[in-house]
Short mmCIF file of C-alpha atoms in Angstrom, two decimals:
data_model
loop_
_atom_site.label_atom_id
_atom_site.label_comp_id
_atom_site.label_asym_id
_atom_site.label_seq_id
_atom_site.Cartn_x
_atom_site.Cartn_y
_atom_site.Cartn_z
CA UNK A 93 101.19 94.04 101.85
CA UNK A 94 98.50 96.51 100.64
CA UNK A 95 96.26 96.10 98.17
CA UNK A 96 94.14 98.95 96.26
CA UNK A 97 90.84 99.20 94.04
CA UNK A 98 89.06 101.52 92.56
CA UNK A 99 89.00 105.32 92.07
CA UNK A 100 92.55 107.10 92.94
CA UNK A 101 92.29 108.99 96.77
CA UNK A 102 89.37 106.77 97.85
CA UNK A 103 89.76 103.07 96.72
CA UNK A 104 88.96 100.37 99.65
CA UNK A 105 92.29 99.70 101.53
CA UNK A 106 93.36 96.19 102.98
CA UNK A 107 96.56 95.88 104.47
CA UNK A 108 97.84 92.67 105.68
CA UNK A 109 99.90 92.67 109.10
CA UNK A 110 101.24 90.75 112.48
CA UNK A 111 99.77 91.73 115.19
CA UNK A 112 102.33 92.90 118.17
CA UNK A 113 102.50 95.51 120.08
CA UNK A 114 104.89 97.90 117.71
CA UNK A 115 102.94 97.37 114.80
CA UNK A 116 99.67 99.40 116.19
CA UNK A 117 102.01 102.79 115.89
CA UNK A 118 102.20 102.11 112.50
CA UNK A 119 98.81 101.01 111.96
CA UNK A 120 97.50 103.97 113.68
CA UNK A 121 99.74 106.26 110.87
CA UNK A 122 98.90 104.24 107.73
CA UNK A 123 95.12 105.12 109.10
CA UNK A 124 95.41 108.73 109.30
CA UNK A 125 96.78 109.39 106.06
CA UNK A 126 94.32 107.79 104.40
CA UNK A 127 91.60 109.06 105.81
CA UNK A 128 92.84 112.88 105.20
CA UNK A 129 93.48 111.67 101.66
CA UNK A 130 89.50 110.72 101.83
CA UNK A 131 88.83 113.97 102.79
CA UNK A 132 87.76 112.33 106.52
CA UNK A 133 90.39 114.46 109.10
CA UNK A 134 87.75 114.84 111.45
CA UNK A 135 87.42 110.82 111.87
CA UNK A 136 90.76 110.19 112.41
CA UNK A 137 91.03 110.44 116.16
CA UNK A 138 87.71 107.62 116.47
CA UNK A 139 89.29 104.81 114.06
CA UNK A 140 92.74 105.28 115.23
CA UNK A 141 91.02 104.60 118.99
CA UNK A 142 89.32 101.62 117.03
CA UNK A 143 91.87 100.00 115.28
CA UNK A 144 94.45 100.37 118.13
CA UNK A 145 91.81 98.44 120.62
CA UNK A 146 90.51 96.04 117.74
CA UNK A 147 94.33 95.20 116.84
CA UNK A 148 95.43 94.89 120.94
CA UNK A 149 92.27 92.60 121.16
CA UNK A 150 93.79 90.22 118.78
CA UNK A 151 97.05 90.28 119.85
CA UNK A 152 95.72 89.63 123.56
CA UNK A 153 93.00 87.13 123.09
CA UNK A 154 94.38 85.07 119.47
CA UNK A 155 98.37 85.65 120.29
CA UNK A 156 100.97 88.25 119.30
CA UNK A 157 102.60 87.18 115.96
CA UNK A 158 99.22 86.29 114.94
CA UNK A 159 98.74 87.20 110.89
CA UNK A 160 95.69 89.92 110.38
CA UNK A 161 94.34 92.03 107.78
CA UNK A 162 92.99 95.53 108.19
CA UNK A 163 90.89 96.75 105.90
CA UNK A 164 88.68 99.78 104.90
CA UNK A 165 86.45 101.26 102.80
CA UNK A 166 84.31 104.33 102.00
CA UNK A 167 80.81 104.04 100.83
CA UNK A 168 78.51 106.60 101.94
CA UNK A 169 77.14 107.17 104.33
CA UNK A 170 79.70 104.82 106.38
CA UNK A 171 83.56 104.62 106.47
CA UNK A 172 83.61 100.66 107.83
CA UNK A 173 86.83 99.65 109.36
CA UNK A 174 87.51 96.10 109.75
CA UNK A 175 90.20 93.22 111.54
CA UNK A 176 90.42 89.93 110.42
CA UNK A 177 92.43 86.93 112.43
CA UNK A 178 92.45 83.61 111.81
CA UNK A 179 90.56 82.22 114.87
CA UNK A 180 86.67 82.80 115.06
CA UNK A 181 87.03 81.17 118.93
CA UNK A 182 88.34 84.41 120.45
CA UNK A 183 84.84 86.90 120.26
CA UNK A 184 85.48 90.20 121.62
CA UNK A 185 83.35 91.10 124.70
CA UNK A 186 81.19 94.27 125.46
CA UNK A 187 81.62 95.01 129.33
CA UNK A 188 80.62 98.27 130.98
CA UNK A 189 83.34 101.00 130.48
CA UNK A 190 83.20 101.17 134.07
CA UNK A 191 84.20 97.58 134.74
CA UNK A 192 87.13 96.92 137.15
CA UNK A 193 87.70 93.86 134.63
CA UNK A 194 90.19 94.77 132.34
CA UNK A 195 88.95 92.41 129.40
CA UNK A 196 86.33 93.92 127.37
CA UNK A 197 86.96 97.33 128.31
CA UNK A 198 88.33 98.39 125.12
CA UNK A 199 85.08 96.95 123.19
CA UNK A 200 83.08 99.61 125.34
CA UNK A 201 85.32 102.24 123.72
CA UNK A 202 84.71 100.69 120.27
CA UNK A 203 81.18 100.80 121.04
CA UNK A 204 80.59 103.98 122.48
CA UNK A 205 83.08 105.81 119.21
CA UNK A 206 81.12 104.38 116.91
CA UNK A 207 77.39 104.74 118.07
CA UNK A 208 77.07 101.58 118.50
CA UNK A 209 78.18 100.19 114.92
CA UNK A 210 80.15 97.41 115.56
CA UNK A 211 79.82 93.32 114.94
CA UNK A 212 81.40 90.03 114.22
CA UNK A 213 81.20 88.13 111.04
CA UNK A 214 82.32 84.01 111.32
CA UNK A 215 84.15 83.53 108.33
CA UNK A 216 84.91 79.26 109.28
CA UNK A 217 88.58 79.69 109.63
CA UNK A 218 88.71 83.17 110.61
CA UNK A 219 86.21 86.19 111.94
CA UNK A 220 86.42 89.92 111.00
CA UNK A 221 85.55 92.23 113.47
CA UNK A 222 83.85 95.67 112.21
CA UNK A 223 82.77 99.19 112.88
CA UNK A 224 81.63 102.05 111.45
CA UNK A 225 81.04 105.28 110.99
CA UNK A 226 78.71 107.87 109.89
CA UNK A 227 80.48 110.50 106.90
CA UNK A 228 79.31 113.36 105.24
CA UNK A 229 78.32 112.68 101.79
CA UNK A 230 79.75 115.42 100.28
CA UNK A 231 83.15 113.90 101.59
CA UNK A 232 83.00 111.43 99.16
CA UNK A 233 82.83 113.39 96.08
CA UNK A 234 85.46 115.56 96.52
CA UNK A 235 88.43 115.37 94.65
CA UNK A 236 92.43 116.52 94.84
CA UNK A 237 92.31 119.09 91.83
CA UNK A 238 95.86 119.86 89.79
CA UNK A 239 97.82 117.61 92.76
CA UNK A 240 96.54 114.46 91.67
CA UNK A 241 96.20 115.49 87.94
CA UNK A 242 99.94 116.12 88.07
CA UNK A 243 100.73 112.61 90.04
CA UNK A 244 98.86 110.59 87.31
CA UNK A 245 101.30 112.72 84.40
CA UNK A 246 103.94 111.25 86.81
CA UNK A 247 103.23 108.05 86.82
CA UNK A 248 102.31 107.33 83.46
CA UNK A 249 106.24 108.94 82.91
CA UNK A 250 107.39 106.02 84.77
CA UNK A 251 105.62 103.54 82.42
CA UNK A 252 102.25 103.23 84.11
CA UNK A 253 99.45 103.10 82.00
CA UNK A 254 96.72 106.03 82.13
CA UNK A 255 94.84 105.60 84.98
CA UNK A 256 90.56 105.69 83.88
CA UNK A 257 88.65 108.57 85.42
CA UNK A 258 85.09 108.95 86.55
CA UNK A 259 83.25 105.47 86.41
CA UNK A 260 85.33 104.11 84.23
CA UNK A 261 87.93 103.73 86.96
CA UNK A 262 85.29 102.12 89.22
CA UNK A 263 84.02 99.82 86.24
CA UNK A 264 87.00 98.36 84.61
CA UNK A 265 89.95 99.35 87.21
CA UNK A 266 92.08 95.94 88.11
CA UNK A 267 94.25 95.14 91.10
CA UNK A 268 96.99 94.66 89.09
CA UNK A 269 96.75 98.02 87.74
CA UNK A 270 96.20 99.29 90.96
CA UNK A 271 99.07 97.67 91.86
CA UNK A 272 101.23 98.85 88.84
CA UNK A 273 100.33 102.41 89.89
CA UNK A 274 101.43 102.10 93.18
CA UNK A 275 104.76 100.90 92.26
CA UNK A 276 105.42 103.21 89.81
CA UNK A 277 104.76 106.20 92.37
CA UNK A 278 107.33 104.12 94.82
CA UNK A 279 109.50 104.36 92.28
CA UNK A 280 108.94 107.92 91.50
CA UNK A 281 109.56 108.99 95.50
CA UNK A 282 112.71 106.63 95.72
CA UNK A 283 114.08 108.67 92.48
CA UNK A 284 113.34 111.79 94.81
CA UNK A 285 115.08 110.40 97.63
CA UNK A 286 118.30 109.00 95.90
CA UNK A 287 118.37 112.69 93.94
CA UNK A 288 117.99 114.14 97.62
CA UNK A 289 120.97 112.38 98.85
CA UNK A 290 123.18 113.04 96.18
CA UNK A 291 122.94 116.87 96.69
CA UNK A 292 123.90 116.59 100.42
CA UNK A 293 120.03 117.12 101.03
CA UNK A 294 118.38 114.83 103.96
CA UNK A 295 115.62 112.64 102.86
CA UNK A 296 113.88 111.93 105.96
CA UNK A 297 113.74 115.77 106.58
CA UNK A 298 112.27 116.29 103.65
CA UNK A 299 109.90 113.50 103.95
CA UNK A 300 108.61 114.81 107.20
CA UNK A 301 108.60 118.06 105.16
CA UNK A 302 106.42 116.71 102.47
CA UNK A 303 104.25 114.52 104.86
CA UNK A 304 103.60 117.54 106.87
CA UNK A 305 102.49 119.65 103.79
CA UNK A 306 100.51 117.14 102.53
CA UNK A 307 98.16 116.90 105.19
CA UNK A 308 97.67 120.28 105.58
CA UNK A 309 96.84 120.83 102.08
CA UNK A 310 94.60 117.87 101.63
CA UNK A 311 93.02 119.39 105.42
CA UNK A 312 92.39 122.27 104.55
CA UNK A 313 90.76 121.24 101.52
CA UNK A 314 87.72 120.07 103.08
#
């Protein structure tokens, strides 16, 4: 489940998951899109290393099937990245990279990707594991131009209210609305998709297509 706040293209992400092996892939993709859609390509590489060891930590040291969130958030000058589990027993370990222990290994990597912003926080019945990293503040004012203009003339086609601009999406935006938006847009690409199919078109193709154009645009944009 994902949840959203705030202004379109930047709002703090959480996205709730279980923790096994196939689900870092994914994790690792849901990561980089959002961070070129922040305007952040050049950070991808270091959080994907991050999240990959922070999510193999918990599924190593709590239990694979374990429920986690992942969440992160812009606010300048950091981009904080952060894994919650539900057992604050299991603290990761800093060892030297060059270790021949295997355990702790990965938090050296964590540590040395993110100059040395990293912690715990003891949350009773659960801990949340962070890092982050240092952003250009110029990548957090930039914006998506006619692209996301058109989107929001999209959405609000499919019944979604106007989505505020400017502060007054930070001030009075809700998660429900967030959550309206973000249904109405799943909407709007599963329209795309069916339309695709019915014209002998492949979807995926197209997806990967659209996907591939997408971060190239919003890359090249910064």
């Amino acid at each position: 489940m994902i949840y959203v706040s705030g202004r379109a293209g930047r709002e703090p992400w959480l996205h709730e998951f279980t923790a096994c092996p196939k689900e870092v892939a994914q994790l690792r993709r849901m990561l980089k899109v959002r961070l070129i859609l922040w305007g952040l390509p050049d950070h991808v590489d270091a959080a994907q290393i991050c999240v990959s060891e922070l999510v193999t930590n918990v599924i190593q040291h709590v239990g694979e099937g374990t429920p986690a969130t992942l969440r992160m958030a812009l606010t300048e000058p950091y981009l904080r990245v952060e894994v919650e589990d539900p057992d604050p027993r299991a603290l990761p370990t800093l060892l030297a990279a060059s270790s021949a222990l295997e355990s702790g290994r990965g938090m050296a990597l964590v540590d040395a990707v993110t100059d040395h912003r990293w912690g715990v926080v003891l949350r009773g019945d659960s801990k949340v594991v962070w890092c982050e990293f240092a952003v250009d503040g110029s990548a957090c004012s930039r914006t998506s131009g006619s692209r996301v203009t058109r989107g929001e003339a999209i959405l609000e086609l499919y019944g979604c209210a106007p989505l505020p601009r400017g502060r007054a999406m930070a001030e009075s935006a809700s998660l429900l609305s967030a959550a309206a938006a973000e249904e109405a847009a799943i909407k709007v690409m599963a329209d795309v998709l069916h339309w695709l199919r019915a014209h002998g078109h492949d979807p995926d193709g197209v997806l990967d297509r659209a996907q591939t154009h997408f971060e190239a645009e919003i890359g090249g944009s910064v």
